[in-house]
């Protein structure tokens, strides 16, 4: 590769892993990391967990600036959003300047969706960035009555953090069951019990008609006409891939959510351009279809692989690890491996008094997913079994053996 080197757009988890992997692979050329946020790359999972607790939060930054610039030799362009790309000239447009590339990794992640009226009201937040988390934390420090819109993983964690401080929380979810997309409706219904047990006021099957307030938020008006008073409203209704800057670039984007379409090696439709992390739809050979995940582990793994593949396309490898995510609710660690769409889900072990759950997911005659609560060692065994295409009967037998009282 010539002097234009590797450029990575998006300075978060996938982007950081990309530049680290390039150096680890011995790449000696120029490496540039472009990020829209002013912050150094930082870790997002703590933002809805420890960062919102009563204790002084730890700094979520992964590496300090000296380590990035001097040890890794990365040219940092922080606080500068990529606004355009010229794939023929191989150059990224920033406001007022251009960064050339020979190989490019797109790692622009996703940004939080909001509800109408949200922008005008103080105390109405999303939770995607460090700045968002600081705003939520300040409100919790002040003892806010909180309404969380959306009982997905981030919304559920915000509710957990507020309840851990003993604050009142209402969690509103438009679907009849939370988390149907992530773990299936049956298991979503089971996990919802954790909210109820912890004293969160869970409102299922009701939408949000609007936010009430004048300058500052005063509450949330639900579609059934009820108004729930609040000093803090956190909107957690999902995120959209950060690809506004790629419109009309010639890089194929998904027609539904605008994510970047990649093959199994994370290559986009344009030579030299790869994508990784929350922004990326890739072809999973294991599951035989395209997936886009918003999971820490896949963003980290894909960032590293995208850089290696971009620097050595002739030996590019497929990304084919089993999806994995975790989420912390109250005192429970929820973990899921594999794919939630299944022919059958079997609850192998369910002891809420002991805070434990194991459910297995079958597609055809194979194990394709596993959900656990407070069983961290076990879930990783099932991750390996899914990768090994283990039969359903063997997986259930193993699960029963391991959870025997
Ligand atoms: C609060 C929170 C809690 C989470 N908890 C968990 C968890 O418990 N378990 C789990 O598995 N996952 C969790 N996740 C998900 C995980 O953090 C994400 O999957 C991961 O951060 C994705 O990394 P990424 O680098 O692909 O994208 P992102 O982290 O979204 O980063 C993308 C970066 O690109 C930048 N960017 C966007 N557009 C441009 C542009 N045009 N030019 C330059 N830069 C741009 C953005 O500013 C951002 O900094 C959580 C996420 C959040 C927000």
GROMACS .gro file of C-alpha atoms and ligand atoms in nm:
model
  458
    1UNK     CA    1   0.000   0.000   0.000
    2UNK     CA    2   0.123   0.352  -0.077
    3UNK     CA    3   0.158   0.656   0.147
    4UNK     CA    4  -0.213   0.743   0.174
    5UNK     CA    5  -0.244   0.465   0.425
    6UNK     CA    6  -0.537   0.344   0.630
    7UNK     CA    7  -0.811   0.589   0.724
    8UNK     CA    8  -1.077   0.499   0.977
    9UNK     CA    9  -1.392   0.710   1.008
   10UNK     CA   10  -1.558   0.682   1.349
   11UNK     CA   11  -1.340   0.706   1.661
   12UNK     CA   12  -1.519   0.472   1.896
   13UNK     CA   13  -1.489   0.100   1.971
   14UNK     CA   14  -1.480  -0.041   1.615
   15UNK     CA   15  -1.259   0.245   1.493
   16UNK     CA   16  -1.013   0.206   1.780
   17UNK     CA   17  -0.989  -0.170   1.733
   18UNK     CA   18  -0.927  -0.108   1.361
   19UNK     CA   19  -0.624   0.117   1.420
   20UNK     CA   20  -0.490  -0.114   1.692
   21UNK     CA   21  -0.521  -0.418   1.464
   22UNK     CA   22  -0.342  -0.239   1.179
   23UNK     CA   23  -0.039  -0.177   1.401
   24UNK     CA   24  -0.058  -0.524   1.557
   25UNK     CA   25  -0.044  -0.670   1.205
   26UNK     CA   26   0.279  -0.472   1.152
   27UNK     CA   27   0.135  -0.210   0.918
   28UNK     CA   28   0.398   0.065   0.902
   29UNK     CA   29   0.211   0.327   0.695
   30UNK     CA   30   0.004   0.629   0.784
   31UNK     CA   31  -0.302   0.561   1.003
   32UNK     CA   32  -0.564   0.833   1.048
   33UNK     CA   33  -0.862   0.817   1.285
   34UNK     CA   34  -1.143   1.064   1.221
   35UNK     CA   35  -1.411   1.117   1.487
   36UNK     CA   36  -1.707   1.353   1.507
   37UNK     CA   37  -1.693   1.372   1.888
   38UNK     CA   38  -1.428   1.582   2.064
   39UNK     CA   39  -1.360   1.295   2.306
   40UNK     CA   40  -1.094   1.029   2.273
   41UNK     CA   41  -1.247   0.686   2.197
   42UNK     CA   42  -1.444   0.574   2.503
   43UNK     CA   43  -1.643   0.271   2.614
   44UNK     CA   44  -2.023   0.302   2.593
   45UNK     CA   45  -2.159   0.008   2.802
   46UNK     CA   46  -2.067   0.168   3.138
   47UNK     CA   47  -2.261   0.482   3.044
   48UNK     CA   48  -2.598   0.326   3.125
   49UNK     CA   49  -2.461   0.120   3.417
   50UNK     CA   50  -2.179   0.219   3.662
   51UNK     CA   51  -2.157   0.572   3.519
   52UNK     CA   52  -2.511   0.644   3.640
   53UNK     CA   53  -2.455   0.504   3.990
   54UNK     CA   54  -2.427   0.718   4.301
   55UNK     CA   55  -2.047   0.669   4.328
   56UNK     CA   56  -1.798   0.886   4.138
   57UNK     CA   57  -1.781   0.728   3.789
   58UNK     CA   58  -1.461   0.597   3.631
   59UNK     CA   59  -1.331   0.762   3.314
   60UNK     CA   60  -1.460   0.550   3.022
   61UNK     CA   61  -1.179   0.653   2.781
   62UNK     CA   62  -0.998   0.345   2.641
   63UNK     CA   63  -0.645   0.491   2.587
   64UNK     CA   64  -0.498   0.832   2.650
   65UNK     CA   65  -0.394   1.063   2.369
   66UNK     CA   66  -0.022   0.997   2.415
   67UNK     CA   67  -0.075   0.621   2.376
   68UNK     CA   68  -0.275   0.674   2.060
   69UNK     CA   69  -0.045   0.930   1.900
   70UNK     CA   70   0.298   0.812   2.020
   71UNK     CA   71   0.267   0.438   2.086
   72UNK     CA   72   0.026   0.355   1.803
   73UNK     CA   73   0.133   0.636   1.575
   74UNK     CA   74  -0.224   0.737   1.492
   75UNK     CA   75  -0.302   1.075   1.341
   76UNK     CA   76  -0.611   1.193   1.530
   77UNK     CA   77  -0.875   1.413   1.370
   78UNK     CA   78  -1.122   1.444   1.657
   79UNK     CA   79  -1.419   1.679   1.665
   80UNK     CA   80  -1.431   1.658   1.285
   81UNK     CA   81  -1.717   1.479   1.112
   82UNK     CA   82  -1.665   1.323   0.771
   83UNK     CA   83  -1.913   1.496   0.543
   84UNK     CA   84  -1.833   1.337   0.207
   85UNK     CA   85  -1.637   1.066   0.033
   86UNK     CA   86  -1.487   1.055  -0.315
   87UNK     CA   87  -1.437   0.686  -0.380
   88UNK     CA   88  -1.261   0.744  -0.715
   89UNK     CA   89  -1.004   0.986  -0.576
   90UNK     CA   90  -1.000   0.789  -0.248
   91UNK     CA   91  -1.050   1.090  -0.021
   92UNK     CA   92  -1.270   1.173   0.279
   93UNK     CA   93  -1.412   1.526   0.296
   94UNK     CA   94  -1.414   1.701   0.632
   95UNK     CA   95  -1.540   2.055   0.677
   96UNK     CA   96  -1.270   2.253   0.499
   97UNK     CA   97  -1.016   1.975   0.439
   98UNK     CA   98  -0.964   1.632   0.285
   99UNK     CA   99  -0.802   1.313   0.413
  100UNK     CA  100  -0.678   1.070   0.147
  101UNK     CA  101  -0.692   0.695   0.194
  102UNK     CA  102  -0.567   0.385   0.026
  103UNK     CA  103  -0.778   0.159   0.249
  104UNK     CA  104  -1.081   0.281   0.445
  105UNK     CA  105  -1.277   0.143   0.740
  106UNK     CA  106  -1.619   0.298   0.802
  107UNK     CA  107  -1.699   0.271   1.174
  108UNK     CA  108  -1.950   0.550   1.223
  109UNK     CA  109  -2.180   0.344   1.446
  110UNK     CA  110  -2.531   0.463   1.509
  111UNK     CA  111  -2.705   0.758   1.668
  112UNK     CA  112  -3.004   0.752   1.902
  113UNK     CA  113  -3.353   0.806   1.761
  114UNK     CA  114  -3.578   1.056   1.936
  115UNK     CA  115  -3.948   1.142   1.965
  116UNK     CA  116  -4.117   1.461   1.832
  117UNK     CA  117  -4.078   1.765   2.057
  118UNK     CA  118  -3.772   1.617   2.226
  119UNK     CA  119  -3.521   1.881   2.113
  120UNK     CA  120  -3.706   2.172   2.273
  121UNK     CA  121  -3.713   2.045   2.631
  122UNK     CA  122  -3.446   2.051   2.898
  123UNK     CA  123  -3.444   1.721   3.087
  124UNK     CA  124  -3.530   1.518   2.773
  125UNK     CA  125  -3.227   1.308   2.676
  126UNK     CA  126  -3.107   1.012   2.480
  127UNK     CA  127  -2.825   0.789   2.605
  128UNK     CA  128  -2.568   0.725   2.337
  129UNK     CA  129  -2.273   0.951   2.412
  130UNK     CA  130  -2.061   1.051   2.709
  131UNK     CA  131  -2.223   1.395   2.700
  132UNK     CA  132  -2.569   1.232   2.715
  133UNK     CA  133  -2.459   1.019   3.011
  134UNK     CA  134  -2.331   1.325   3.200
  135UNK     CA  135  -2.669   1.492   3.149
  136UNK     CA  136  -2.860   1.187   3.276
  137UNK     CA  137  -2.623   1.151   3.571
  138UNK     CA  138  -2.670   1.515   3.675
  139UNK     CA  139  -3.048   1.470   3.674
  140UNK     CA  140  -3.025   1.150   3.882
  141UNK     CA  141  -2.790   1.327   4.124
  142UNK     CA  142  -3.066   1.585   4.166
  143UNK     CA  143  -3.315   1.307   4.252
  144UNK     CA  144  -3.514   1.318   3.926
  145UNK     CA  145  -3.843   1.138   3.878
  146UNK     CA  146  -3.759   0.947   3.563
  147UNK     CA  147  -3.961   0.823   3.269
  148UNK     CA  148  -3.777   0.598   3.027
  149UNK     CA  149  -3.932   0.557   2.682
  150UNK     CA  150  -3.842   0.218   2.536
  151UNK     CA  151  -3.776  -0.097   2.740
  152UNK     CA  152  -3.486  -0.220   2.527
  153UNK     CA  153  -3.147  -0.289   2.678
  154UNK     CA  154  -3.034   0.071   2.723
  155UNK     CA  155  -3.373   0.188   2.854
  156UNK     CA  156  -3.389  -0.106   3.093
  157UNK     CA  157  -3.038  -0.030   3.223
  158UNK     CA  158  -3.124   0.335   3.283
  159UNK     CA  159  -3.432   0.222   3.478
  160UNK     CA  160  -3.213  -0.019   3.679
  161UNK     CA  161  -2.958   0.254   3.758
  162UNK     CA  162  -3.226   0.497   3.874
  163UNK     CA  163  -3.394   0.231   4.092
  164UNK     CA  164  -3.055   0.143   4.245
  165UNK     CA  165  -3.051   0.501   4.374
  166UNK     CA  166  -3.403   0.449   4.512
  167UNK     CA  167  -3.558   0.692   4.261
  168UNK     CA  168  -3.905   0.645   4.110
  169UNK     CA  169  -3.901   0.519   3.749
  170UNK     CA  170  -4.168   0.457   3.491
  171UNK     CA  171  -4.065   0.247   3.190
  172UNK     CA  172  -4.292   0.282   2.887
  173UNK     CA  173  -4.285   0.030   2.602
  174UNK     CA  174  -4.513   0.043   2.298
  175UNK     CA  175  -4.486  -0.331   2.225
  176UNK     CA  176  -4.685  -0.577   2.438
  177UNK     CA  177  -4.362  -0.743   2.548
  178UNK     CA  178  -4.018  -0.587   2.582
  179UNK     CA  179  -3.711  -0.711   2.392
  180UNK     CA  180  -3.900  -0.927   2.143
  181UNK     CA  181  -3.643  -0.850   1.871
  182UNK     CA  182  -3.342  -0.933   2.091
  183UNK     CA  183  -3.455  -1.246   2.279
  184UNK     CA  184  -3.800  -1.334   2.137
  185UNK     CA  185  -4.139  -1.244   2.294
  186UNK     CA  186  -4.162  -1.539   2.533
  187UNK     CA  187  -3.828  -1.462   2.697
  188UNK     CA  188  -3.893  -1.088   2.683
  189UNK     CA  189  -4.202  -1.151   2.894
  190UNK     CA  190  -3.998  -1.345   3.149
  191UNK     CA  191  -3.726  -1.080   3.172
  192UNK     CA  192  -3.990  -0.809   3.220
  193UNK     CA  193  -4.052  -0.963   3.563
  194UNK     CA  194  -3.713  -0.830   3.674
  195UNK     CA  195  -3.847  -0.475   3.632
  196UNK     CA  196  -4.163  -0.544   3.826
  197UNK     CA  197  -3.973  -0.713   4.111
  198UNK     CA  198  -3.741  -0.411   4.139
  199UNK     CA  199  -4.032  -0.168   4.174
  200UNK     CA  200  -4.010  -0.010   3.827
  201UNK     CA  201  -4.352   0.100   3.703
  202UNK     CA  202  -4.358  -0.094   3.374
  203UNK     CA  203  -4.621   0.019   3.119
  204UNK     CA  204  -4.641  -0.222   2.826
  205UNK     CA  205  -4.844  -0.190   2.505
  206UNK     CA  206  -4.881   0.186   2.531
  207UNK     CA  207  -4.717   0.448   2.312
  208UNK     CA  208  -4.606   0.804   2.371
  209UNK     CA  209  -4.835   1.078   2.235
  210UNK     CA  210  -4.596   1.358   2.327
  211UNK     CA  211  -4.380   1.524   2.586
  212UNK     CA  212  -4.528   1.776   2.825
  213UNK     CA  213  -4.331   2.082   2.927
  214UNK     CA  214  -4.241   2.437   2.850
  215UNK     CA  215  -3.866   2.491   2.840
  216UNK     CA  216  -3.813   2.201   3.082
  217UNK     CA  217  -3.982   1.864   3.056
  218UNK     CA  218  -4.270   1.807   3.300
  219UNK     CA  219  -4.386   1.464   3.193
  220UNK     CA  220  -4.486   1.224   2.921
  221UNK     CA  221  -4.833   1.196   2.769
  222UNK     CA  222  -4.919   0.838   2.678
  223UNK     CA  223  -5.146   0.727   2.394
  224UNK     CA  224  -5.405   0.603   2.645
  225UNK     CA  225  -5.441   0.963   2.768
  226UNK     CA  226  -5.246   0.915   3.094
  227UNK     CA  227  -4.981   1.170   3.188
  228UNK     CA  228  -4.676   1.055   3.384
  229UNK     CA  229  -4.492   1.335   3.565
  230UNK     CA  230  -4.113   1.348   3.517
  231UNK     CA  231  -3.809   1.570   3.565
  232UNK     CA  232  -3.600   1.344   3.342
  233UNK     CA  233  -3.717   1.166   3.027
  234UNK     CA  234  -3.471   0.927   2.865
  235UNK     CA  235  -3.563   0.817   2.516
  236UNK     CA  236  -3.429   0.469   2.438
  237UNK     CA  237  -3.610   0.370   2.121
  238UNK     CA  238  -3.318   0.243   1.917
  239UNK     CA  239  -3.048   0.387   1.697
  240UNK     CA  240  -2.997   0.457   1.327
  241UNK     CA  241  -2.671   0.385   1.140
  242UNK     CA  242  -2.450   0.692   1.092
  243UNK     CA  243  -2.443   0.701   0.714
  244UNK     CA  244  -2.590   1.041   0.622
  245UNK     CA  245  -2.249   1.134   0.484
  246UNK     CA  246  -2.248   0.830   0.252
  247UNK     CA  247  -2.567   0.912   0.061
  248UNK     CA  248  -2.491   0.917  -0.315
  249UNK     CA  249  -2.137   0.791  -0.250
  250UNK     CA  250  -2.179   0.478  -0.460
  251UNK     CA  251  -2.140   0.260  -0.149
  252UNK     CA  252  -2.443   0.030  -0.123
  253UNK     CA  253  -2.662   0.105   0.178
  254UNK     CA  254  -2.952  -0.092   0.324
  255UNK     CA  255  -3.282   0.048   0.193
  256UNK     CA  256  -3.454   0.018   0.532
  257UNK     CA  257  -3.210   0.157   0.786
  258UNK     CA  258  -2.930   0.304   0.572
  259UNK     CA  259  -2.660   0.074   0.722
  260UNK     CA  260  -2.360  -0.017   0.504
  261UNK     CA  261  -2.402  -0.341   0.308
  262UNK     CA  262  -2.100  -0.569   0.329
  263UNK     CA  263  -2.007  -0.920   0.226
  264UNK     CA  264  -1.887  -1.181   0.474
  265UNK     CA  265  -1.538  -1.023   0.483
  266UNK     CA  266  -1.685  -0.682   0.576
  267UNK     CA  267  -1.601  -0.542   0.230
  268UNK     CA  268  -1.848  -0.286   0.096
  269UNK     CA  269  -1.955  -0.260  -0.268
  270UNK     CA  270  -1.660  -0.023  -0.334
  271UNK     CA  271  -1.302  -0.154  -0.359
  272UNK     CA  272  -1.077  -0.065  -0.066
  273UNK     CA  273  -1.370   0.028   0.160
  274UNK     CA  274  -1.470  -0.190   0.456
  275UNK     CA  275  -1.718  -0.136   0.740
  276UNK     CA  276  -1.743  -0.254   1.100
  277UNK     CA  277  -1.959  -0.230   1.410
  278UNK     CA  278  -2.309  -0.091   1.456
  279UNK     CA  279  -2.309   0.066   1.109
  280UNK     CA  280  -2.247  -0.261   0.924
  281UNK     CA  281  -2.475  -0.525   0.772
  282UNK     CA  282  -2.264  -0.826   0.688
  283UNK     CA  283  -2.333  -1.171   0.552
  284UNK     CA  284  -2.310  -1.427   0.830
  285UNK     CA  285  -2.207  -1.760   0.687
  286UNK     CA  286  -2.306  -1.932   1.012
  287UNK     CA  287  -2.667  -1.809   0.996
  288UNK     CA  288  -2.688  -1.786   0.616
  289UNK     CA  289  -2.816  -1.427   0.608
  290UNK     CA  290  -2.725  -1.065   0.656
  291UNK     CA  291  -2.708  -0.934   1.012
  292UNK     CA  292  -2.656  -0.593   1.168
  293UNK     CA  293  -2.590  -0.597   1.542
  294UNK     CA  294  -2.551  -0.325   1.801
  295UNK     CA  295  -2.331  -0.533   2.030
  296UNK     CA  296  -2.000  -0.442   2.189
  297UNK     CA  297  -1.827  -0.771   2.103
  298UNK     CA  298  -1.911  -0.769   1.734
  299UNK     CA  299  -1.807  -0.402   1.701
  300UNK     CA  300  -1.470  -0.482   1.861
  301UNK     CA  301  -1.410  -0.799   1.658
  302UNK     CA  302  -1.531  -0.650   1.330
  303UNK     CA  303  -1.320  -0.335   1.373
  304UNK     CA  304  -1.006  -0.545   1.402
  305UNK     CA  305  -1.096  -0.777   1.114
  306UNK     CA  306  -1.208  -0.496   0.881
  307UNK     CA  307  -0.867  -0.328   0.918
  308UNK     CA  308  -0.677  -0.652   0.859
  309UNK     CA  309  -0.889  -0.733   0.554
  310UNK     CA  310  -0.864  -0.377   0.418
  311UNK     CA  311  -0.483  -0.390   0.441
  312UNK     CA  312  -0.455  -0.739   0.288
  313UNK     CA  313  -0.766  -0.796   0.073
  314UNK     CA  314  -0.607  -1.091  -0.108
  315UNK     CA  315  -0.615  -1.292   0.219
  316UNK     CA  316  -0.941  -1.146   0.356
  317UNK     CA  317  -1.120  -1.369   0.609
  318UNK     CA  318  -1.493  -1.396   0.675
  319UNK     CA  319  -1.638  -1.257   0.999
  320UNK     CA  320  -1.815  -1.556   1.137
  321UNK     CA  321  -1.826  -1.551   1.514
  322UNK     CA  322  -2.143  -1.617   1.710
  323UNK     CA  323  -2.319  -1.293   1.815
  324UNK     CA  324  -2.302  -1.213   2.186
  325UNK     CA  325  -2.434  -0.940   2.412
  326UNK     CA  326  -2.482  -0.879   2.779
  327UNK     CA  327  -2.693  -0.637   2.976
  328UNK     CA  328  -2.707  -0.560   3.349
  329UNK     CA  329  -3.047  -0.512   3.507
  330UNK     CA  330  -3.068  -0.458   3.883
  331UNK     CA  331  -2.855  -0.742   4.027
  332UNK     CA  332  -2.887  -0.961   3.719
  333UNK     CA  333  -2.648  -1.013   3.433
  334UNK     CA  334  -2.841  -1.108   3.119
  335UNK     CA  335  -2.638  -1.269   2.841
  336UNK     CA  336  -2.742  -1.387   2.498
  337UNK     CA  337  -2.549  -1.578   2.234
  338UNK     CA  338  -2.662  -1.664   1.881
  339UNK     CA  339  -2.980  -1.568   1.702
  340UNK     CA  340  -3.318  -1.499   1.867
  341UNK     CA  341  -3.536  -1.605   1.570
  342UNK     CA  342  -3.595  -1.976   1.639
  343UNK     CA  343  -3.839  -2.263   1.579
  344UNK     CA  344  -3.854  -2.341   1.949
  345UNK     CA  345  -3.734  -2.200   2.280
  346UNK     CA  346  -3.694  -2.433   2.577
  347UNK     CA  347  -3.654  -2.301   2.929
  348UNK     CA  348  -3.407  -2.550   3.076
  349UNK     CA  349  -3.376  -2.387   3.414
  350UNK     CA  350  -3.568  -2.100   3.570
  351UNK     CA  351  -3.523  -2.010   3.934
  352UNK     CA  352  -3.609  -1.643   3.986
  353UNK     CA  353  -3.564  -1.684   4.365
  354UNK     CA  354  -3.198  -1.762   4.293
  355UNK     CA  355  -3.193  -1.505   4.010
  356UNK     CA  356  -3.103  -1.767   3.747
  357UNK     CA  357  -3.229  -1.858   3.401
  358UNK     CA  358  -3.118  -2.077   3.111
  359UNK     CA  359  -3.320  -2.091   2.787
  360UNK     CA  360  -3.208  -2.257   2.466
  361UNK     CA  361  -3.313  -2.174   2.108
  362UNK     CA  362  -3.358  -2.437   1.835
  363UNK     CA  363  -3.364  -2.391   1.457
  364UNK     CA  364  -3.410  -2.716   1.265
  365UNK     CA  365  -3.216  -2.970   1.467
  366UNK     CA  366  -2.942  -2.730   1.575
  367UNK     CA  367  -2.880  -2.514   1.878
  368UNK     CA  368  -2.887  -2.155   1.749
  369UNK     CA  369  -2.921  -1.941   2.062
  370UNK     CA  370  -2.892  -1.937   2.441
  371UNK     CA  371  -3.015  -1.688   2.698
  372UNK     CA  372  -2.887  -1.688   3.052
  373UNK     CA  373  -2.934  -1.480   3.363
  374UNK     CA  374  -2.649  -1.489   3.615
  375UNK     CA  375  -2.475  -1.787   3.451
  376UNK     CA  376  -2.167  -1.623   3.293
  377UNK     CA  377  -1.948  -1.931   3.256
  378UNK     CA  378  -2.224  -2.144   3.106
  379UNK     CA  379  -2.328  -1.901   2.833
  380UNK     CA  380  -1.980  -1.906   2.677
  381UNK     CA  381  -1.996  -2.286   2.654
  382UNK     CA  382  -2.317  -2.250   2.453
  383UNK     CA  383  -2.149  -1.988   2.233
  384UNK     CA  384  -1.890  -2.249   2.138
  385UNK     CA  385  -2.159  -2.514   2.086
  386UNK     CA  386  -2.344  -2.283   1.842
  387UNK     CA  387  -2.021  -2.220   1.651
  388UNK     CA  388  -1.964  -2.598   1.638
  389UNK     CA  389  -2.318  -2.647   1.502
  390UNK     CA  390  -2.407  -2.870   1.799
  391UNK     CA  391  -2.726  -3.075   1.774
  392UNK     CA  392  -3.033  -2.966   1.969
  393UNK     CA  393  -3.060  -3.287   2.172
  394UNK     CA  394  -2.695  -3.268   2.281
  395UNK     CA  395  -2.730  -2.901   2.381
  396UNK     CA  396  -3.043  -2.960   2.590
  397UNK     CA  397  -2.886  -3.261   2.759
  398UNK     CA  398  -2.575  -3.053   2.838
  399UNK     CA  399  -2.787  -2.767   2.973
  400UNK     CA  400  -2.985  -3.002   3.200
  401UNK     CA  401  -2.667  -3.163   3.329
  402UNK     CA  402  -2.505  -2.826   3.408
  403UNK     CA  403  -2.808  -2.681   3.588
  404UNK     CA  404  -2.893  -2.992   3.794
  405UNK     CA  405  -2.947  -2.884   4.157
  406LIG     C1  406  -2.532   0.337   2.672
  406LIG     C2  407  -2.492   0.213   2.597
  406LIG     C3  408  -2.478   0.092   2.665
  406LIG     C4  409  -2.441  -0.024   2.596
  406LIG     N1  410  -2.430  -0.140   2.664
  406LIG     C5  411  -2.397  -0.253   2.598
  406LIG     C6  412  -2.388  -0.377   2.666
  406LIG     O1  413  -2.409  -0.384   2.788
  406LIG     N2  414  -2.355  -0.487   2.595
  406LIG     C7  415  -2.331  -0.483   2.461
  406LIG     O2  416  -2.303  -0.588   2.401
  406LIG     N3  417  -2.338  -0.366   2.394
  406LIG     C8  418  -2.371  -0.252   2.458
  406LIG     N4  419  -2.379  -0.134   2.390
  406LIG     C9  420  -2.351  -0.133   2.246
  406LIG    C10  421  -2.204  -0.104   2.214
  406LIG     O3  422  -2.152  -0.003   2.295
  406LIG    C11  423  -2.198  -0.065   2.067
  406LIG     O4  424  -2.231  -0.181   1.994
  406LIG    C12  425  -2.061  -0.013   2.027
  406LIG     O5  426  -2.032   0.109   2.090
  406LIG    C13  427  -2.057   0.009   1.876
  406LIG     O6  428  -1.932   0.059   1.843
  406LIG     P1  429  -1.909   0.133   1.704
  406LIG     O7  430  -1.768   0.178   1.708
  406LIG     O8  431  -1.958   0.048   1.593
  406LIG     O9  432  -2.008   0.259   1.704
  406LIG     P2  433  -2.028   0.379   1.804
  406LIG    O10  434  -1.984   0.341   1.941
  406LIG    O11  435  -2.167   0.428   1.781
  406LIG    O12  436  -1.926   0.491   1.752
  406LIG    C14  437  -1.937   0.552   1.628
  406LIG    C15  438  -1.853   0.678   1.634
  406LIG    O13  439  -1.850   0.736   1.505
  406LIG    C16  440  -1.867   0.874   1.516
  406LIG     N5  441  -1.922   0.925   1.391
  406LIG    C17  442  -2.048   0.913   1.342
  406LIG     N6  443  -2.059   0.974   1.223
  406LIG    C18  444  -1.937   1.024   1.195
  406LIG    C19  445  -1.884   1.098   1.084
  406LIG     N7  446  -1.959   1.131   0.979
  406LIG     N8  447  -1.753   1.134   1.088
  406LIG    C20  448  -1.674   1.100   1.195
  406LIG     N9  449  -1.720   1.032   1.301
  406LIG    C21  450  -1.849   0.994   1.300
  406LIG    C22  451  -1.963   0.891   1.632
  406LIG    O14  452  -1.958   1.022   1.683
  406LIG    C23  453  -1.914   0.783   1.727
  406LIG    O15  454  -1.818   0.835   1.814
  406LIG    C24  455  -2.417  -0.017   2.456
  406LIG    C25  456  -2.433   0.104   2.388
  406LIG    C26  457  -2.469   0.218   2.457
  406LIG    C27  458  -2.487   0.348   2.380
   0.00000   0.00000   0.00000
